[in-house]
Amino acid sequence: MRSIKAIQKVIDSFESLPGIGPKTAARLAYYLLHVPQEKLEKFAESLARLKKDTKVCRICFNMGEGELCPICEDNDRDKEIVCVVEQPLDLLAFERADGFSGVYHVLGGAINPLDNIGPDDLQINELLNRLKSGEIKELILATNPTMEGEATAMYISYKIKEMKKRGRVEDNLKVTRIGRGLPTGADVEYADGQTLLRALENRREV
Ligand SMILES: [Zn+2]
């Protein structure tokens, strides 16, 4: 059967998304054929605006609508405790767990030599610069408990020790690593709220 162009285009778009195979892509495209035109146009518009209407926060690199994300803007958040995560989705997982009142720093990934991702490809220097103001009292390293996440946490804590030696950051800045609540190899993004909160509670100094 010759494919129908308009449908095939939508199938191809869905198939290019992570975790969606050809069957699901086709099912979604045919499902959309039954959705009222007005609803479809709203959907298309929200996709078109997705990147236009979002900005990366200049402090923590989370997503927001203005210069600052809603968390950095919020005066009720404790700016002295910073939770360092790999991706904005990890931040969302902590927010959903609803037990952390500090702020965040999104690295944009983890150090991964096999993929050619080094410290300079991540927002690590920006994090270290944030520490110089002296406002931050504790840094919680909440990168994934994978090889890459552990290496990234180790690298950051090493860098901070170096900075302490040179007097570039306060000596009493506490650096902690989330605890063993998370199984090795598990992603922060997929952990349930209870597990995440336990991992936060069980953090240890590094
Ligand atoms: Zn922010």
mmCIF file of C-alpha atoms and ligand atoms in Angstrom:
data_model
loop_
_atom_site.group_PDB
_atom_site.id
_atom_site.type_symbol
_atom_site.label_atom_id
_atom_site.label_comp_id
_atom_site.label_asym_id
_atom_site.label_seq_id
_atom_site.Cartn_x
_atom_site.Cartn_y
_atom_site.Cartn_z
ATOM 1 C CA MET A 1 0.000 0.000 0.000
ATOM 2 C CA ARG A 2 1.261 3.466 -0.898
ATOM 3 C CA SER A 3 1.623 5.520 2.263
ATOM 4 C CA ILE A 4 -0.508 8.619 2.764
ATOM 5 C CA LYS A 5 1.903 11.513 2.988
ATOM 6 C CA ALA A 6 0.158 13.548 5.682
ATOM 7 C CA ILE A 7 -0.102 10.510 7.953
ATOM 8 C CA GLN A 8 3.368 9.224 7.195
ATOM 9 C CA LYS A 9 4.918 12.581 8.133
ATOM 10 C CA VAL A 10 3.295 12.451 11.555
ATOM 11 C CA ILE A 11 4.322 8.817 12.020
ATOM 12 C CA ASP A 12 7.913 9.710 11.139
ATOM 13 C CA SER A 13 7.884 12.585 13.645
ATOM 14 C CA PHE A 14 6.612 10.378 16.453
ATOM 15 C CA GLU A 15 9.084 7.654 15.563
ATOM 16 C CA SER A 16 11.963 10.076 15.933
ATOM 17 C CA LEU A 17 11.075 10.533 19.624
ATOM 18 C CA PRO A 18 12.875 8.489 22.298
ATOM 19 C CA GLY A 19 11.094 5.323 23.390
ATOM 20 C CA ILE A 20 8.577 5.322 20.524
ATOM 21 C CA GLY A 21 8.738 2.514 17.978
ATOM 22 C CA PRO A 22 7.016 2.279 14.573
ATOM 23 C CA LYS A 23 3.866 0.580 15.914
ATOM 24 C CA THR A 24 3.241 3.138 18.650
ATOM 25 C CA ALA A 25 4.034 5.941 16.210
ATOM 26 C CA ALA A 26 1.406 4.653 13.769
ATOM 27 C CA ARG A 27 -1.146 4.157 16.562
ATOM 28 C CA LEU A 28 -0.673 7.732 17.788
ATOM 29 C CA ALA A 29 -0.924 9.191 14.281
ATOM 30 C CA TYR A 30 -4.170 7.323 13.551
ATOM 31 C CA TYR A 31 -5.510 8.295 16.967
ATOM 32 C CA LEU A 32 -4.931 11.963 16.148
ATOM 33 C CA LEU A 33 -7.089 11.578 13.029
ATOM 34 C CA HIS A 34 -10.069 11.264 15.369
ATOM 35 C CA VAL A 35 -9.200 14.311 17.460
ATOM 36 C CA PRO A 36 -11.234 17.457 16.597
ATOM 37 C CA GLN A 37 -9.378 19.907 14.337
ATOM 38 C CA GLU A 38 -9.433 22.660 16.955
ATOM 39 C CA LYS A 39 -7.785 20.444 19.551
ATOM 40 C CA LEU A 40 -5.156 19.346 17.043
ATOM 41 C CA GLU A 41 -4.305 22.935 16.274
ATOM 42 C CA LYS A 42 -3.891 23.716 19.960
ATOM 43 C CA PHE A 43 -1.556 20.733 20.239
ATOM 44 C CA ALA A 44 0.447 21.890 17.219
ATOM 45 C CA GLU A 45 0.625 25.417 18.610
ATOM 46 C CA SER A 46 1.870 24.275 21.992
ATOM 47 C CA LEU A 47 4.613 22.301 20.244
ATOM 48 C CA ALA A 48 5.533 25.314 18.152
ATOM 49 C CA ARG A 49 5.755 27.504 21.271
ATOM 50 C CA LEU A 50 7.630 24.965 23.386
ATOM 51 C CA LYS A 51 11.093 26.350 22.734
ATOM 52 C CA LYS A 52 10.072 29.912 21.966
ATOM 53 C CA ASP A 53 8.408 30.408 25.328
ATOM 54 C CA THR A 54 11.012 28.756 27.543
ATOM 55 C CA LYS A 55 14.343 30.046 28.756
ATOM 56 C CA VAL A 56 17.233 28.478 30.603
ATOM 57 C CA CYS A 57 17.605 29.959 34.102
ATOM 58 C CA ARG A 58 20.792 31.997 34.301
ATOM 59 C CA ILE A 59 21.513 30.815 37.846
ATOM 60 C CA CYS A 60 20.664 27.114 37.944
ATOM 61 C CA PHE A 61 20.101 26.129 34.269
ATOM 62 C CA ASN A 62 16.639 24.779 34.968
ATOM 63 C CA MET A 63 13.893 25.683 32.501
ATOM 64 C CA GLY A 64 11.875 28.834 33.112
ATOM 65 C CA GLU A 65 9.990 31.583 31.356
ATOM 66 C CA GLY A 66 12.173 34.516 32.240
ATOM 67 C CA GLU A 67 15.744 35.208 33.354
ATOM 68 C CA LEU A 68 15.183 33.091 36.460
ATOM 69 C CA CYS A 69 13.306 29.810 36.860
ATOM 70 C CA PRO A 70 10.341 29.653 39.289
ATOM 71 C CA ILE A 71 12.507 27.960 41.951
ATOM 72 C CA CYS A 72 15.305 30.550 41.925
ATOM 73 C CA GLU A 73 12.672 33.275 41.919
ATOM 74 C CA ASP A 74 10.879 31.836 44.951
ATOM 75 C CA ASN A 75 11.857 33.686 48.154
ATOM 76 C CA ASP A 76 10.643 30.794 50.308
ATOM 77 C CA ARG A 77 13.309 28.447 48.937
ATOM 78 C CA ASP A 78 16.448 28.026 51.017
ATOM 79 C CA LYS A 79 19.228 29.472 48.841
ATOM 80 C CA GLU A 80 21.907 28.073 51.177
ATOM 81 C CA ILE A 81 21.352 24.461 50.089
ATOM 82 C CA VAL A 82 21.941 23.521 46.456
ATOM 83 C CA CYS A 83 21.047 20.127 45.042
ATOM 84 C CA VAL A 84 23.167 19.299 41.978
ATOM 85 C CA VAL A 85 21.418 17.161 39.358
ATOM 86 C CA GLU A 86 22.248 15.979 35.857
ATOM 87 C CA GLN A 87 19.058 16.961 34.024
ATOM 88 C CA PRO A 88 15.949 19.128 34.494
ATOM 89 C CA LEU A 89 13.921 15.884 34.697
ATOM 90 C CA ASP A 90 15.901 14.875 37.789
ATOM 91 C CA LEU A 91 14.984 18.217 39.327
ATOM 92 C CA LEU A 92 11.328 17.505 38.546
ATOM 93 C CA ALA A 93 11.624 14.128 40.284
ATOM 94 C CA PHE A 94 12.878 15.849 43.463
ATOM 95 C CA GLU A 95 10.140 18.468 43.214
ATOM 96 C CA ARG A 96 7.503 15.758 42.863
ATOM 97 C CA ALA A 97 8.922 14.029 45.947
ATOM 98 C CA ASP A 98 8.062 17.297 47.721
ATOM 99 C CA GLY A 99 10.541 17.223 50.583
ATOM 100 C CA PHE A 100 13.375 19.475 49.453
ATOM 101 C CA SER A 101 13.174 23.198 50.131
ATOM 102 C CA GLY A 102 16.571 24.252 48.788
ATOM 103 C CA VAL A 103 17.485 25.238 45.252
ATOM 104 C CA TYR A 104 19.171 23.353 42.400
ATOM 105 C CA HIS A 105 21.939 23.357 39.858
ATOM 106 C CA VAL A 106 21.413 21.484 36.595
ATOM 107 C CA LEU A 107 24.668 20.222 35.085
ATOM 108 C CA GLY A 108 23.254 19.236 31.706
ATOM 109 C CA GLY A 109 24.578 15.655 31.892
ATOM 110 C CA ALA A 110 27.445 13.708 33.424
ATOM 111 C CA ILE A 111 31.108 13.276 32.590
ATOM 112 C CA ASN A 112 31.334 10.475 30.047
ATOM 113 C CA PRO A 113 34.680 9.959 28.269
ATOM 114 C CA LEU A 114 33.172 7.349 25.907
ATOM 115 C CA ASP A 115 30.742 9.955 24.607
ATOM 116 C CA ASN A 116 33.399 12.670 24.679
ATOM 117 C CA ILE A 117 31.599 14.599 27.410
ATOM 118 C CA GLY A 118 34.130 16.326 29.636
ATOM 119 C CA PRO A 119 33.702 18.766 32.560
ATOM 120 C CA ASP A 120 33.772 21.749 30.203
ATOM 121 C CA ASP A 121 30.732 20.432 28.323
ATOM 122 C CA LEU A 122 28.677 20.633 31.523
ATOM 123 C CA GLN A 123 27.679 23.579 33.756
ATOM 124 C CA ILE A 124 30.386 22.691 36.284
ATOM 125 C CA ASN A 125 32.379 25.934 36.098
ATOM 126 C CA GLU A 126 29.113 27.826 36.518
ATOM 127 C CA LEU A 127 28.434 25.774 39.643
ATOM 128 C CA LEU A 128 31.895 26.465 41.077
ATOM 129 C CA ASN A 129 31.399 30.170 40.365
ATOM 130 C CA ARG A 130 28.123 30.108 42.267
ATOM 131 C CA LEU A 131 30.008 28.914 45.338
ATOM 132 C CA LYS A 132 32.345 31.909 45.414
ATOM 133 C CA SER A 133 29.681 34.271 46.742
ATOM 134 C CA GLY A 134 29.763 32.422 50.077
ATOM 135 C CA GLU A 135 25.953 32.330 50.233
ATOM 136 C CA ILE A 136 25.806 28.555 49.746
ATOM 137 C CA LYS A 137 26.381 26.427 52.852
ATOM 138 C CA GLU A 138 25.741 22.939 51.507
ATOM 139 C CA LEU A 139 26.029 21.307 48.124
ATOM 140 C CA ILE A 140 24.192 18.009 47.704
ATOM 141 C CA LEU A 141 25.581 15.989 44.802
ATOM 142 C CA ALA A 142 22.533 14.179 43.424
ATOM 143 C CA THR A 143 23.929 12.928 40.131
ATOM 144 C CA ASN A 144 22.810 9.424 39.131
ATOM 145 C CA PRO A 145 24.394 6.440 40.962
ATOM 146 C CA THR A 146 25.907 5.283 37.653
ATOM 147 C CA MET A 147 29.603 5.215 36.779
ATOM 148 C CA GLU A 148 29.275 8.566 34.989
ATOM 149 C CA GLY A 149 27.243 10.142 37.788
ATOM 150 C CA GLU A 150 29.709 8.960 40.450
ATOM 151 C CA ALA A 151 32.668 10.230 38.415
ATOM 152 C CA THR A 152 30.967 13.606 38.043
ATOM 153 C CA ALA A 153 30.255 13.842 41.790
ATOM 154 C CA MET A 154 33.880 12.900 42.554
ATOM 155 C CA TYR A 155 35.188 15.472 40.108
ATOM 156 C CA ILE A 156 33.091 18.268 41.615
ATOM 157 C CA SER A 157 34.068 17.402 45.189
ATOM 158 C CA TYR A 158 37.739 17.275 44.137
ATOM 159 C CA LYS A 159 37.447 20.704 42.516
ATOM 160 C CA ILE A 160 35.866 22.165 45.644
ATOM 161 C CA LYS A 161 38.626 20.741 47.853
ATOM 162 C CA GLU A 162 41.148 22.449 45.567
ATOM 163 C CA MET A 163 39.224 25.725 45.822
ATOM 164 C CA LYS A 164 39.123 25.445 49.616
ATOM 165 C CA LYS A 165 42.910 25.015 49.704
ATOM 166 C CA ARG A 166 43.293 28.216 47.712
ATOM 167 C CA GLY A 167 40.769 30.054 49.859
ATOM 168 C CA ARG A 168 38.424 30.571 46.922
ATOM 169 C CA VAL A 169 35.427 29.135 48.791
ATOM 170 C CA GLU A 170 34.492 29.109 52.474
ATOM 171 C CA ASP A 171 36.134 26.307 54.444
ATOM 172 C CA ASN A 172 32.851 25.345 56.094
ATOM 173 C CA LEU A 173 31.014 24.702 52.795
ATOM 174 C CA LYS A 174 29.594 21.225 53.222
ATOM 175 C CA VAL A 175 29.646 18.854 50.235
ATOM 176 C CA THR A 176 27.427 15.787 50.491
ATOM 177 C CA ARG A 177 26.472 12.890 48.234
ATOM 178 C CA ILE A 178 22.960 11.426 48.234
ATOM 179 C CA GLY A 179 22.753 8.169 50.173
ATOM 180 C CA ARG A 180 22.259 4.550 49.375
ATOM 181 C CA GLY A 181 18.495 4.736 49.053
ATOM 182 C CA LEU A 182 18.985 4.661 45.316
ATOM 183 C CA PRO A 183 20.004 1.339 43.795
ATOM 184 C CA THR A 184 23.250 1.466 41.813
ATOM 185 C CA GLY A 185 22.612 2.134 38.147
ATOM 186 C CA ALA A 186 19.140 3.535 38.797
ATOM 187 C CA ASP A 187 18.275 6.948 37.428
ATOM 188 C CA VAL A 188 17.133 9.768 39.699
ATOM 189 C CA GLU A 189 14.499 10.623 37.107
ATOM 190 C CA TYR A 190 12.698 7.281 37.543
ATOM 191 C CA ALA A 191 13.037 6.869 41.303
ATOM 192 C CA ASP A 192 9.846 7.164 43.338
ATOM 193 C CA GLY A 193 9.430 10.043 45.770
ATOM 194 C CA GLN A 194 9.974 8.013 48.951
ATOM 195 C CA THR A 195 13.231 6.565 47.613
ATOM 196 C CA LEU A 196 14.462 10.002 46.611
ATOM 197 C CA LEU A 197 13.651 11.532 49.994
ATOM 198 C CA ARG A 198 15.393 8.647 51.748
ATOM 199 C CA ALA A 199 18.444 9.149 49.518
ATOM 200 C CA LEU A 200 18.428 12.842 50.470
ATOM 201 C CA GLU A 201 18.133 12.077 54.183
ATOM 202 C CA ASN A 202 20.946 9.530 54.018
ATOM 203 C CA ARG A 203 23.356 11.878 52.334
ATOM 204 C CA ARG A 204 26.907 11.735 53.615
ATOM 205 C CA GLU A 205 29.760 14.184 53.526
ATOM 206 C CA VAL A 206 32.326 13.669 50.753
HETATM 207 ZN ZN ZN B 1 16.929 28.622 38.475
#
